[in-house]
Amino acid sequence: MSSSPLACASCPVRDRAACAALDEGERADLARLGRHRTLEAGENLFAADAPSDACATLVRGALKISATDADGTERILSLVHPAGFVGELFAPVARFDVVALTKSEVCLFSRREYEAAVERYPALARALLRRSSEDLFGARSLMAMVGRHKARERVAAFLLAMGEAASDSPCHPAARFDLPLSRAEMAGLLGLTIETVSRQLSALERDGVIRRHGLRGIELVDAARLGVPA
Amino acid sequence: MSSSPLACASCPVRDRAACAALDEGERADLARLGRHRTLEAGENLFAADAPSDACATLVRGALKISATDADGTERILSLVHPAGFVGELFAPVARFDVVALTKSEVCLFSRREYEAAVERYPALARALLRRSSEDLFGARSLMAMVGRHKARERVAAFLLAMGEAASDSPCHPAARFDLPLSRAEMAGLLGLTIETVSRQLSALERDGVIRRHGLRGIELVDAARLGVPA
DNA sequence: CGTATAATTGATTCTTTTCAATGATTGTGG
DNA sequence: CCACAATCATTGAAAAGAATCAATTATACG
């Protein structure tokens, strides 16, 4: 962990994050409220049941939002990509965990001060509304996908989504990429067990749809067959 | 279907819906943009893949938000209760279906005009942000619940939730209520089949946890055993 | 290099789905 | 008002899928 003032000028999500909706003066005001923080892979940003006293915009890296039940099983509810916003603005207590999947950087704000900024700057409220609506769509899409498909299709859809996230071009997935998630995390996201995920990956490789390179490297040999099954 | 101007003065969700954040004059402006509409049970409010040109606040009744896949299987992603807001403000095309579960009443707005109102009235943007955040929490909670539990626990949790929704007191579920959903809809919401839902209801009744009255009447005999299994 | 952690693979068990048939409820037209 | 059709729900038997239990192999890390 490390922490320092914000440097918006060099921010890679400067024009995509919620704060992009603000004009220069407003953004400078907001910047004064926030602090830059680095997270190591696996480091906790927020914890379920802790007071919800902060919120953050992801600048670099990747986060997961997850719920862990009594017996320690983790269910991943969402992945957060750069420019994403995390933190529960209107809840006194956080209800989910937020953890860095890889080395990450965030702009961290006090929840109280950020809420005041939302009151002060209507454009910020609208930007957050837009972002929240997208997150809601994402959550519902994931629910529809997981609820409807069998293990192999879930794993395939996940690989495709990761390939697209790793790609520069908007509509074609990257031919090769590294998974940002462990098998346990993939299982938690897809509602499966580690063993089932592993078996499906093996089956996809055996069928010539993908090739694995080490534990996390994935090569999409036949991306078309990852989509809708024939 | 029927349609007429709004009558906010007698609106049952007057102080809970998004528009409650507005002052009298603003609310009157917004009211001029909207129309009251009645929906019969099963009637479609919005359809997936149709242009997203409207949005609405639910005044009375209940809605479902659902996705239907190629083979006609419906996956219910959310139930909407009075004061809930539906419609995709920032998407040009609707991605889910919105259908009335029971006879319902909504305030219907043009999406374009509502978006303009969101720009004009910061309080409306903030109210929608709050509501969207809650919906997001609801979607994630449902996902965590469905992903973590077996069939019986899902059905039990659903009955408990419906009992609480039907109750006047905030923390105790109603002892008796009618399900607003058919078996097919329950299955679609819980990620199960009709048969599995039916079997679990039979099992719960056999075990003395509930009693069924007709097809949709549910009596909670031992609500404690619907919660966390001992 | 050895140990700890993560991933794969196999065998078995359990749950849920699927297929199939029966029973109940609702609504309609005679 | 009743008979009938249509829809919805329940129940049973068989099959499929995924979880669990258990062991082995690969990878990362000190």
Coordinates of C-alpha atoms (C1' of nucleotides) in Angstrom, one line a residue:
Chain A
M1 CA 0.0 0.0 0.0
S2 CA 1.1 3.6 -0.6
S3 CA -0.7 6.9 -0.7
S4 CA -0.2 10.4 -2.2
P5 CA -2.0 13.4 -3.6
L6 CA -3.7 13.0 -7.0
A7 CA -2.1 13.8 -10.3
C8 CA -5.0 14.1 -12.6
A9 CA -2.9 15.6 -15.4
S10 CA -1.3 12.2 -16.1
C11 CA -4.3 10.1 -15.2
P12 CA -5.0 7.3 -17.8
V13 CA -8.7 7.3 -17.1
R14 CA -8.9 11.1 -17.0
D15 CA -11.6 11.3 -19.7
R16 CA -13.5 8.1 -19.0
A17 CA -14.0 8.1 -15.2
A18 CA -16.9 9.8 -13.4
C19 CA -14.7 12.9 -12.7
A20 CA -14.4 13.4 -16.5
A21 CA -17.8 15.0 -16.4
L22 CA -16.4 17.9 -14.3
D23 CA -14.8 21.1 -15.7
E24 CA -11.3 22.0 -14.8
G25 CA -12.0 23.9 -11.7
E26 CA -14.4 21.4 -10.3
R27 CA -12.0 18.6 -11.0
A28 CA -9.3 20.4 -9.2
D29 CA -11.6 20.7 -6.2
L30 CA -12.4 17.0 -6.2
A31 CA -8.7 16.2 -6.7
R32 CA -8.0 18.0 -3.5
L33 CA -10.3 15.6 -1.6
G34 CA -8.8 12.4 -3.0
R35 CA -5.6 10.5 -2.5
H36 CA -3.8 8.2 -4.8
R37 CA -3.3 4.7 -3.5
T38 CA -1.5 1.6 -4.8
L39 CA -2.8 -1.9 -4.0
E40 CA -0.9 -5.1 -4.3
A41 CA -2.6 -8.2 -5.9
G42 CA -4.8 -9.7 -3.3
E43 CA -4.9 -6.5 -1.1
N44 CA -8.3 -5.5 0.3
L45 CA -9.7 -2.1 -0.6
F46 CA -13.0 -2.4 1.3
A47 CA -14.4 -5.1 3.5
A48 CA -17.9 -6.3 3.9
D49 CA -19.5 -5.3 7.2
A50 CA -16.9 -2.6 7.8
P51 CA -18.2 1.0 7.9
S52 CA -18.7 2.3 4.4
D53 CA -16.5 5.4 4.8
A54 CA -14.7 5.6 1.5
C55 CA -15.2 5.2 -2.2
A56 CA -12.8 5.1 -5.1
T57 CA -12.2 5.2 -8.8
L58 CA -10.0 2.5 -10.3
V59 CA -7.1 4.0 -12.3
R60 CA -5.0 1.0 -13.2
G61 CA -5.3 -2.7 -12.6
A62 CA -8.4 -4.7 -11.8
L63 CA -10.6 -5.3 -8.8
K64 CA -13.2 -7.8 -7.8
I65 CA -16.4 -7.2 -5.8
S66 CA -17.3 -10.3 -3.9
A67 CA -19.4 -11.8 -1.1
T68 CA -18.0 -14.5 1.2
D69 CA -20.4 -16.8 3.1
A70 CA -20.1 -18.5 6.4
D71 CA -18.1 -21.5 5.2
G72 CA -15.6 -19.3 3.4
T73 CA -16.8 -19.8 -0.2
E74 CA -16.3 -16.7 -2.2
R75 CA -18.8 -15.5 -4.8
I76 CA -17.5 -12.9 -7.2
L77 CA -20.3 -10.5 -8.1
S78 CA -18.4 -8.2 -10.4
L79 CA -15.0 -7.4 -12.0
V80 CA -14.0 -3.7 -12.0
H81 CA -12.0 -2.3 -14.8
P82 CA -10.1 1.0 -15.0
A83 CA -12.4 4.0 -14.7
G84 CA -14.8 1.9 -12.7
F85 CA -16.2 3.3 -9.4
V86 CA -16.4 1.3 -6.2
G87 CA -17.9 2.0 -2.8
E88 CA -21.4 2.2 -1.5
L89 CA -22.3 5.8 -1.3
F90 CA -25.6 5.6 0.5
A91 CA -25.1 2.6 2.8
P92 CA -23.6 3.1 6.2
V93 CA -22.0 -0.3 6.1
A94 CA -20.2 -2.0 3.2
R95 CA -21.9 -5.2 2.1
F96 CA -19.3 -6.7 -0.2
D97 CA -15.6 -7.1 -0.3
V98 CA -13.5 -5.2 -2.8
V99 CA -10.1 -6.7 -3.5
A100 CA -7.4 -6.1 -6.0
L101 CA -6.9 -8.9 -8.5
T102 CA -3.6 -7.5 -9.8
K103 CA -1.4 -4.6 -8.7
S104 CA -3.8 -1.7 -8.9
E105 CA -4.1 2.0 -8.5
V106 CA -7.1 3.9 -7.2
C107 CA -8.2 7.5 -6.4
L108 CA -9.5 7.1 -2.9
F109 CA -12.1 9.5 -1.4
S110 CA -13.8 9.9 1.9
R111 CA -17.4 8.8 1.4
R112 CA -18.7 11.8 3.2
E113 CA -16.8 14.3 1.2
Y114 CA -17.6 12.5 -2.1
E115 CA -21.3 12.6 -1.3
A116 CA -20.9 16.3 -0.6
A117 CA -19.3 16.7 -4.0
V118 CA -22.1 14.8 -5.6
E119 CA -24.5 17.4 -4.1
R120 CA -22.3 20.3 -5.2
Y121 CA -21.6 19.1 -8.8
P122 CA -24.7 17.9 -10.6
A123 CA -22.5 16.7 -13.5
L124 CA -20.8 14.3 -11.1
A125 CA -24.2 12.9 -10.0
R126 CA -25.2 12.4 -13.6
A127 CA -21.9 10.7 -14.4
L128 CA -22.2 8.4 -11.5
L129 CA -25.8 7.6 -12.4
R130 CA -24.7 6.6 -15.9
R131 CA -22.0 4.5 -14.5
S132 CA -24.3 2.9 -11.9
S133 CA -26.8 2.1 -14.7
E134 CA -24.1 0.4 -16.7
D135 CA -23.0 -1.6 -13.6
L136 CA -26.6 -2.6 -13.1
F137 CA -26.8 -3.8 -16.7
G138 CA -23.5 -5.7 -16.2
A139 CA -24.7 -7.4 -13.1
R140 CA -28.0 -8.4 -14.8
S141 CA -26.2 -9.6 -17.9
L142 CA -23.9 -11.8 -15.7
M143 CA -26.9 -13.1 -13.9
A144 CA -28.6 -14.0 -17.1
M145 CA -25.5 -15.7 -18.5
V146 CA -24.8 -17.7 -15.4
G147 CA -28.4 -18.7 -14.9
R148 CA -28.9 -19.9 -18.4
H149 CA -25.8 -21.8 -19.4
K150 CA -24.1 -25.0 -18.5
A151 CA -20.5 -25.2 -17.2
R152 CA -18.8 -25.3 -20.6
E153 CA -20.7 -22.4 -21.9
R154 CA -20.0 -20.3 -18.8
V155 CA -16.3 -20.9 -19.1
A156 CA -16.4 -20.2 -22.8
A157 CA -18.3 -17.0 -22.4
F158 CA -15.9 -15.9 -19.7
L159 CA -12.9 -16.6 -21.8
L160 CA -14.4 -14.6 -24.6
A161 CA -15.2 -11.7 -22.3
M162 CA -11.6 -11.7 -21.0
G163 CA -10.3 -11.9 -24.5
E164 CA -12.4 -8.9 -25.5
A165 CA -11.3 -7.0 -22.4
A166 CA -7.7 -7.7 -23.2
S167 CA -8.1 -6.6 -26.8
D168 CA -7.4 -3.2 -28.3
S169 CA -10.0 -3.5 -31.1
P170 CA -13.5 -3.3 -29.8
C171 CA -15.1 -6.3 -31.5
H172 CA -12.4 -8.9 -31.8
P173 CA -11.0 -10.7 -28.8
A174 CA -7.2 -10.8 -28.3
A175 CA -5.7 -14.0 -29.7
R176 CA -3.6 -14.5 -26.6
F177 CA -3.9 -13.1 -23.1
D178 CA -3.4 -13.9 -19.5
L179 CA -6.3 -14.6 -17.1
P180 CA -6.4 -12.1 -14.3
L181 CA -8.2 -14.6 -12.1
S182 CA -7.2 -17.8 -10.4
R183 CA -9.2 -21.0 -10.9
A184 CA -10.9 -20.4 -7.6
E185 CA -11.8 -16.9 -8.6
M186 CA -13.2 -18.1 -12.0
A187 CA -15.2 -20.7 -10.1
G188 CA -16.5 -18.0 -7.8
L189 CA -17.5 -15.8 -10.6
L190 CA -19.2 -18.5 -12.7
G191 CA -20.9 -20.3 -9.9
L192 CA -18.9 -23.5 -10.3
T193 CA -16.2 -25.3 -8.5
I194 CA -12.5 -25.2 -9.2
E195 CA -12.6 -28.7 -10.4
T196 CA -15.4 -28.1 -12.9
V197 CA -13.6 -25.0 -14.3
S198 CA -10.4 -27.0 -14.7
R199 CA -12.2 -29.8 -16.4
Q200 CA -13.9 -27.4 -18.8
L201 CA -10.6 -25.7 -19.7
S202 CA -9.1 -29.1 -20.4
A203 CA -12.1 -30.1 -22.5
L204 CA -11.9 -26.9 -24.5
E205 CA -8.2 -27.5 -25.1
R206 CA -8.7 -31.1 -26.0
D207 CA -11.4 -30.0 -28.6
G208 CA -8.9 -27.5 -30.1
V209 CA -10.9 -24.4 -29.1
I210 CA -8.1 -23.0 -26.9
R211 CA -4.6 -23.7 -26.0
R212 CA -3.1 -23.1 -22.5
H213 CA 0.2 -21.5 -21.9
G214 CA 1.2 -22.0 -18.3
L215 CA -1.4 -21.6 -15.6
R216 CA -2.9 -18.3 -16.8
G217 CA -2.0 -17.9 -20.4
I218 CA -4.9 -18.5 -22.8
E219 CA -4.7 -18.7 -26.6
L220 CA -8.0 -18.6 -28.5
V221 CA -7.5 -21.0 -31.4
D222 CA -11.1 -21.0 -32.6
A223 CA -12.9 -18.1 -31.0
A224 CA -16.0 -18.7 -33.0
R225 CA -16.6 -22.0 -31.2
L226 CA -16.5 -20.2 -27.8
G227 CA -19.6 -18.3 -28.8
V228 CA -23.1 -19.8 -29.3
P229 CA -22.7 -23.6 -29.5
A230 CA -23.5 -25.0 -32.9
Chain B
M1 CA -54.1 -0.5 -21.3
S2 CA -55.2 3.0 -20.4
S3 CA -53.5 6.3 -20.3
S4 CA -54.2 9.8 -18.7
P5 CA -52.5 12.8 -17.1
L6 CA -50.7 12.4 -13.8
A7 CA -52.4 13.0 -10.5
C8 CA -49.5 13.3 -8.1
A9 CA -51.6 14.6 -5.3
S10 CA -53.1 11.2 -4.7
C11 CA -50.1 9.2 -5.6
P12 CA -49.3 6.4 -3.2
V13 CA -45.6 6.6 -3.8
R14 CA -45.5 10.4 -3.8
D15 CA -42.8 10.5 -1.1
R16 CA -40.8 7.4 -2.0
A17 CA -40.3 7.5 -5.7
A18 CA -37.5 9.4 -7.5
C19 CA -39.7 12.4 -8.0
A20 CA -40.1 12.8 -4.3
A21 CA -36.7 14.6 -4.3
L22 CA -38.2 17.5 -6.3
D23 CA -39.9 20.5 -4.8
E24 CA -43.5 21.3 -5.7
G25 CA -42.8 23.4 -8.8
E26 CA -40.3 20.9 -10.2
R27 CA -42.6 18.1 -9.6
A28 CA -45.4 19.9 -11.4
D29 CA -43.1 20.3 -14.3
L30 CA -42.2 16.7 -14.4
A31 CA -45.8 15.7 -14.0
R32 CA -46.6 17.6 -17.2
L33 CA -44.2 15.3 -19.1
G34 CA -45.6 12.1 -17.8
R35 CA -48.8 10.1 -18.3
H36 CA -50.5 7.6 -16.1
R37 CA -50.9 4.2 -17.5
T38 CA -52.6 1.0 -16.3
L39 CA -51.2 -2.5 -17.2
E40 CA -53.0 -5.7 -17.0
A41 CA -51.3 -8.8 -15.6
G42 CA -48.9 -10.1 -18.2
E43 CA -48.9 -7.0 -20.2
N44 CA -45.6 -5.8 -21.7
L45 CA -44.3 -2.4 -20.7
F46 CA -41.0 -2.5 -22.5
A47 CA -39.5 -5.1 -24.8
A48 CA -35.9 -6.2 -25.3
D49 CA -34.4 -5.0 -28.5
A50 CA -37.0 -2.4 -29.0
P51 CA -35.9 1.3 -29.0
S52 CA -35.5 2.5 -25.5
D53 CA -37.7 5.5 -25.8
A54 CA -39.5 5.5 -22.5
C55 CA -39.1 5.1 -18.8
A56 CA -41.5 4.8 -15.9
T57 CA -42.0 4.8 -12.2
L58 CA -44.2 2.0 -10.8
V59 CA -47.1 3.4 -8.7
R60 CA -49.0 0.2 -7.9
G61 CA -48.7 -3.5 -8.6
A62 CA -45.5 -5.4 -9.5
L63 CA -43.3 -5.7 -12.5
K64 CA -40.6 -8.2 -13.6
I65 CA -37.4 -7.4 -15.5
S66 CA -36.4 -10.4 -17.6
A67 CA -34.3 -11.8 -20.4
T68 CA -35.6 -14.5 -22.8
D69 CA -33.2 -16.6 -24.7
A70 CA -33.4 -18.2 -28.1
D71 CA -35.3 -21.3 -26.9
G72 CA -37.9 -19.2 -25.1
T73 CA -36.6 -19.8 -21.5
E74 CA -37.2 -16.8 -19.4
R75 CA -34.7 -15.6 -16.8
I76 CA -36.1 -13.1 -14.3
L77 CA -33.5 -10.6 -13.3
S78 CA -35.4 -8.5 -10.9
L79 CA -38.8 -7.8 -9.4
V80 CA -39.9 -4.2 -9.3
H81 CA -42.0 -2.9 -6.4
P82 CA -44.0 0.4 -6.1
A83 CA -41.8 3.4 -6.3
G84 CA -39.3 1.5 -8.4
F85 CA -38.0 3.0 -11.6
V86 CA -37.7 1.1 -14.9
G87 CA -36.2 2.0 -18.3
E88 CA -32.7 2.3 -19.6
L89 CA -31.9 6.0 -19.7
F90 CA -28.6 5.9 -21.4
A91 CA -29.1 3.0 -23.8
P92 CA -30.6 3.5 -27.3
V93 CA -32.1 0.0 -27.2
A94 CA -33.8 -1.8 -24.4
R95 CA -31.9 -5.0 -23.4
F96 CA -34.5 -6.6 -21.2
D97 CA -38.2 -7.2 -21.1
V98 CA -40.4 -5.4 -18.5
V99 CA -43.7 -7.1 -17.9
A100 CA -46.5 -6.5 -15.3
L101 CA -46.9 -9.4 -12.9
T102 CA -50.2 -8.2 -11.6
K103 CA -52.5 -5.3 -12.6
S104 CA -50.2 -2.4 -12.3
E105 CA -50.1 1.4 -12.6
V106 CA -47.1 3.4 -13.8
C107 CA -46.1 7.0 -14.6
L108 CA -44.8 6.8 -18.1
F109 CA -42.3 9.3 -19.5
S110 CA -40.5 9.9 -22.8
R111 CA -36.9 8.9 -22.2
R112 CA -35.7 11.9 -24.0
E113 CA -37.8 14.3 -21.9
Y114 CA -36.9 12.5 -18.7
E115 CA -33.2 12.7 -19.5
A116 CA -33.6 16.4 -20.0
A117 CA -35.3 16.6 -16.6
V118 CA -32.4 14.8 -15.1
E119 CA -30.1 17.5 -16.5
R120 CA -32.4 20.2 -15.3
Y121 CA -33.0 19.0 -11.8
P122 CA -29.9 17.8 -10.0
A123 CA -32.1 16.5 -7.2
L124 CA -33.7 14.1 -9.6
A125 CA -30.3 12.8 -10.8
R126 CA -29.3 12.2 -7.2
A127 CA -32.5 10.4 -6.4
L128 CA -32.1 8.2 -9.4
L129 CA -28.5 7.5 -8.5
R130 CA -29.6 6.4 -5.1
R131 CA -32.2 4.2 -6.5
S132 CA -29.9 2.7 -9.1
S133 CA -27.3 2.0 -6.4
E134 CA -30.0 0.1 -4.5
D135 CA -31.0 -1.8 -7.6
L136 CA -27.4 -2.7 -8.1
F137 CA -27.2 -4.0 -4.5
G138 CA -30.4 -5.9 -5.0
A139 CA -29.1 -7.5 -8.2
R140 CA -25.8 -8.5 -6.6
S141 CA -27.6 -9.9 -3.5
L142 CA -29.8 -12.0 -5.7
M143 CA -26.8 -13.2 -7.6
A144 CA -25.0 -14.1 -4.4
M145 CA -28.0 -15.9 -3.1
V146 CA -28.8 -17.9 -6.2
G147 CA -25.1 -18.8 -6.7
R148 CA -24.5 -20.0 -3.3
H149 CA -27.6 -22.0 -2.3
K150 CA -29.2 -25.2 -3.3
A151 CA -32.8 -25.5 -4.7
R152 CA -34.5 -25.8 -1.3
E153 CA -32.7 -22.8 0.2
R154 CA -33.4 -20.7 -2.9
V155 CA -37.1 -21.5 -2.7
A156 CA -37.1 -20.9 1.1
A157 CA -35.3 -17.6 0.7
F158 CA -37.7 -16.5 -2.0
L159 CA -40.8 -17.4 0.2
L160 CA -39.3 -15.5 3.1
A161 CA -38.7 -12.5 0.8
M162 CA -42.2 -12.5 -0.5
G163 CA -43.6 -12.9 3.0
E164 CA -41.6 -9.8 4.1
A165 CA -42.7 -7.9 1.0
A166 CA -46.3 -8.7 1.8
S167 CA -46.0 -7.8 5.4
D168 CA -46.8 -4.4 7.0
S169 CA -44.2 -4.7 9.8
P170 CA -40.7 -4.3 8.5
C171 CA -39.0 -7.3 10.1
H172 CA -41.7 -10.0 10.4
P173 CA -42.9 -11.8 7.3
A174 CA -46.7 -12.0 6.8
A175 CA -48.1 -15.3 8.0
R176 CA -50.1 -15.8 4.9
F177 CA -49.9 -14.3 1.5
D178 CA -50.3 -15.0 -2.2
L179 CA -47.4 -15.5 -4.5
P180 CA -47.4 -12.9 -7.3
L181 CA -45.4 -15.3 -9.5
S182 CA -46.3 -18.5 -11.4
R183 CA -44.2 -21.6 -10.9
A184 CA -42.5 -20.8 -14.2
E185 CA -41.7 -17.3 -13.0
M186 CA -40.3 -18.5 -9.7
A187 CA -38.2 -21.0 -11.6
G188 CA -36.9 -18.2 -13.9
L189 CA -36.1 -16.1 -10.9
L190 CA -34.3 -18.7 -8.9
G191 CA -32.5 -20.4 -11.8
L192 CA -34.4 -23.7 -11.4
T193 CA -37.0 -25.6 -13.4
I194 CA -40.7 -25.6 -12.8
E195 CA -40.5 -29.2 -11.6
T196 CA -37.8 -28.5 -9.1
V197 CA -39.6 -25.5 -7.6
S198 CA -42.8 -27.6 -7.3
R199 CA -40.9 -30.5 -5.6
Q200 CA -39.3 -28.1 -3.1
L201 CA -42.6 -26.5 -2.3
S202 CA -44.0 -30.0 -1.7
A203 CA -41.1 -30.9 0.4
L204 CA -41.4 -27.8 2.5
E205 CA -45.1 -28.5 3.1
R206 CA -44.4 -32.2 3.9
D207 CA -41.8 -31.0 6.5
G208 CA -44.4 -28.7 8.1
V209 CA -42.5 -25.5 7.2
I210 CA -45.3 -24.1 5.0
R211 CA -48.8 -24.9 4.0
R212 CA -50.2 -24.3 0.5
H213 CA -53.7 -22.8 -0.1
G214 CA -54.6 -23.3 -3.7
L215 CA -51.9 -22.7 -6.3
R216 CA -50.6 -19.4 -5.0
G217 CA -51.6 -19.1 -1.4
I218 CA -48.7 -19.7 1.0
E219 CA -48.9 -19.9 4.8
L220 CA -45.7 -19.8 6.8
V221 CA -46.0 -22.3 9.5
D222 CA -42.5 -22.2 10.8
A223 CA -40.8 -19.2 9.3
A224 CA -37.6 -19.8 11.3
R225 CA -36.9 -22.9 9.4
L226 CA -37.1 -21.0 6.1
G227 CA -34.0 -19.0 7.1
V228 CA -30.5 -20.4 7.6
P229 CA -30.8 -24.1 7.8
A230 CA -29.9 -25.5 11.2
Chain C
dC1 C1' 16.3 -27.8 -3.9
dG2 C1' 12.5 -28.4 -1.1
dT3 C1' 8.2 -26.9 0.4
dA4 C1' 3.8 -24.7 -0.1
dT5 C1' 0.3 -23.5 -3.2
dA6 C1' -2.4 -24.1 -7.3
dA7 C1' -4.2 -26.9 -10.8
dT8 C1' -5.4 -31.2 -13.0
dT9 C1' -7.4 -35.7 -13.2
dG10 C1' -10.2 -39.7 -11.7
dA11 C1' -14.0 -42.1 -9.2
dT12 C1' -18.1 -41.6 -6.9
dT13 C1' -22.1 -39.4 -5.0
dC14 C1' -25.6 -36.1 -5.0
dT15 C1' -28.7 -32.8 -7.1
dT16 C1' -31.2 -31.2 -10.6
dT17 C1' -32.9 -31.6 -15.2
dT18 C1' -35.3 -34.0 -18.5
dC19 C1' -38.9 -36.8 -20.2
dA20 C1' -43.4 -38.5 -19.4
dA21 C1' -47.8 -38.9 -17.3
dT22 C1' -51.4 -37.5 -14.2
dG23 C1' -54.1 -34.1 -11.5
dA24 C1' -55.9 -29.5 -10.6
dT25 C1' -57.7 -25.0 -11.8
dT26 C1' -59.6 -21.6 -14.7
dG27 C1' -62.2 -19.9 -18.2
dT28 C1' -65.5 -20.5 -22.2
dG29 C1' -69.2 -21.8 -25.0
dG30 C1' -73.0 -24.8 -25.3
Chain D
dC1 C1' -74.7 -24.3 -14.9
dC2 C1' -72.0 -27.8 -16.7
dA3 C1' -68.8 -29.9 -19.7
dC4 C1' -64.7 -29.3 -22.0
dA5 C1' -60.5 -27.4 -23.3
dA6 C1' -56.5 -25.1 -22.1
dT7 C1' -53.2 -23.9 -18.9
dC8 C1' -50.7 -24.7 -14.8
dA9 C1' -49.0 -27.7 -11.2
dT10 C1' -47.6 -32.0 -9.3
dT11 C1' -45.4 -36.4 -9.2
dG12 C1' -42.5 -40.3 -10.8
dA13 C1' -38.6 -42.5 -13.2
dA14 C1' -34.4 -42.0 -15.7
dA15 C1' -30.5 -39.4 -17.3
dA16 C1' -27.2 -35.8 -17.2
dG17 C1' -24.5 -32.5 -15.0
dA18 C1' -21.8 -30.8 -11.4
dA19 C1' -20.1 -31.4 -6.7
dT20 C1' -17.4 -33.9 -3.6
dC21 C1' -13.8 -36.8 -2.2
dA22 C1' -9.2 -38.2 -3.1
dA23 C1' -4.8 -38.4 -5.3
dT24 C1' -1.4 -36.7 -8.4
dT25 C1' 1.1 -33.2 -11.0
dA26 C1' 2.6 -28.6 -12.0
dT27 C1' 4.2 -24.1 -10.6
dA28 C1' 5.9 -20.5 -7.6
dC29 C1' 8.6 -19.1 -3.8
dG30 C1' 11.9 -19.0 -0.2

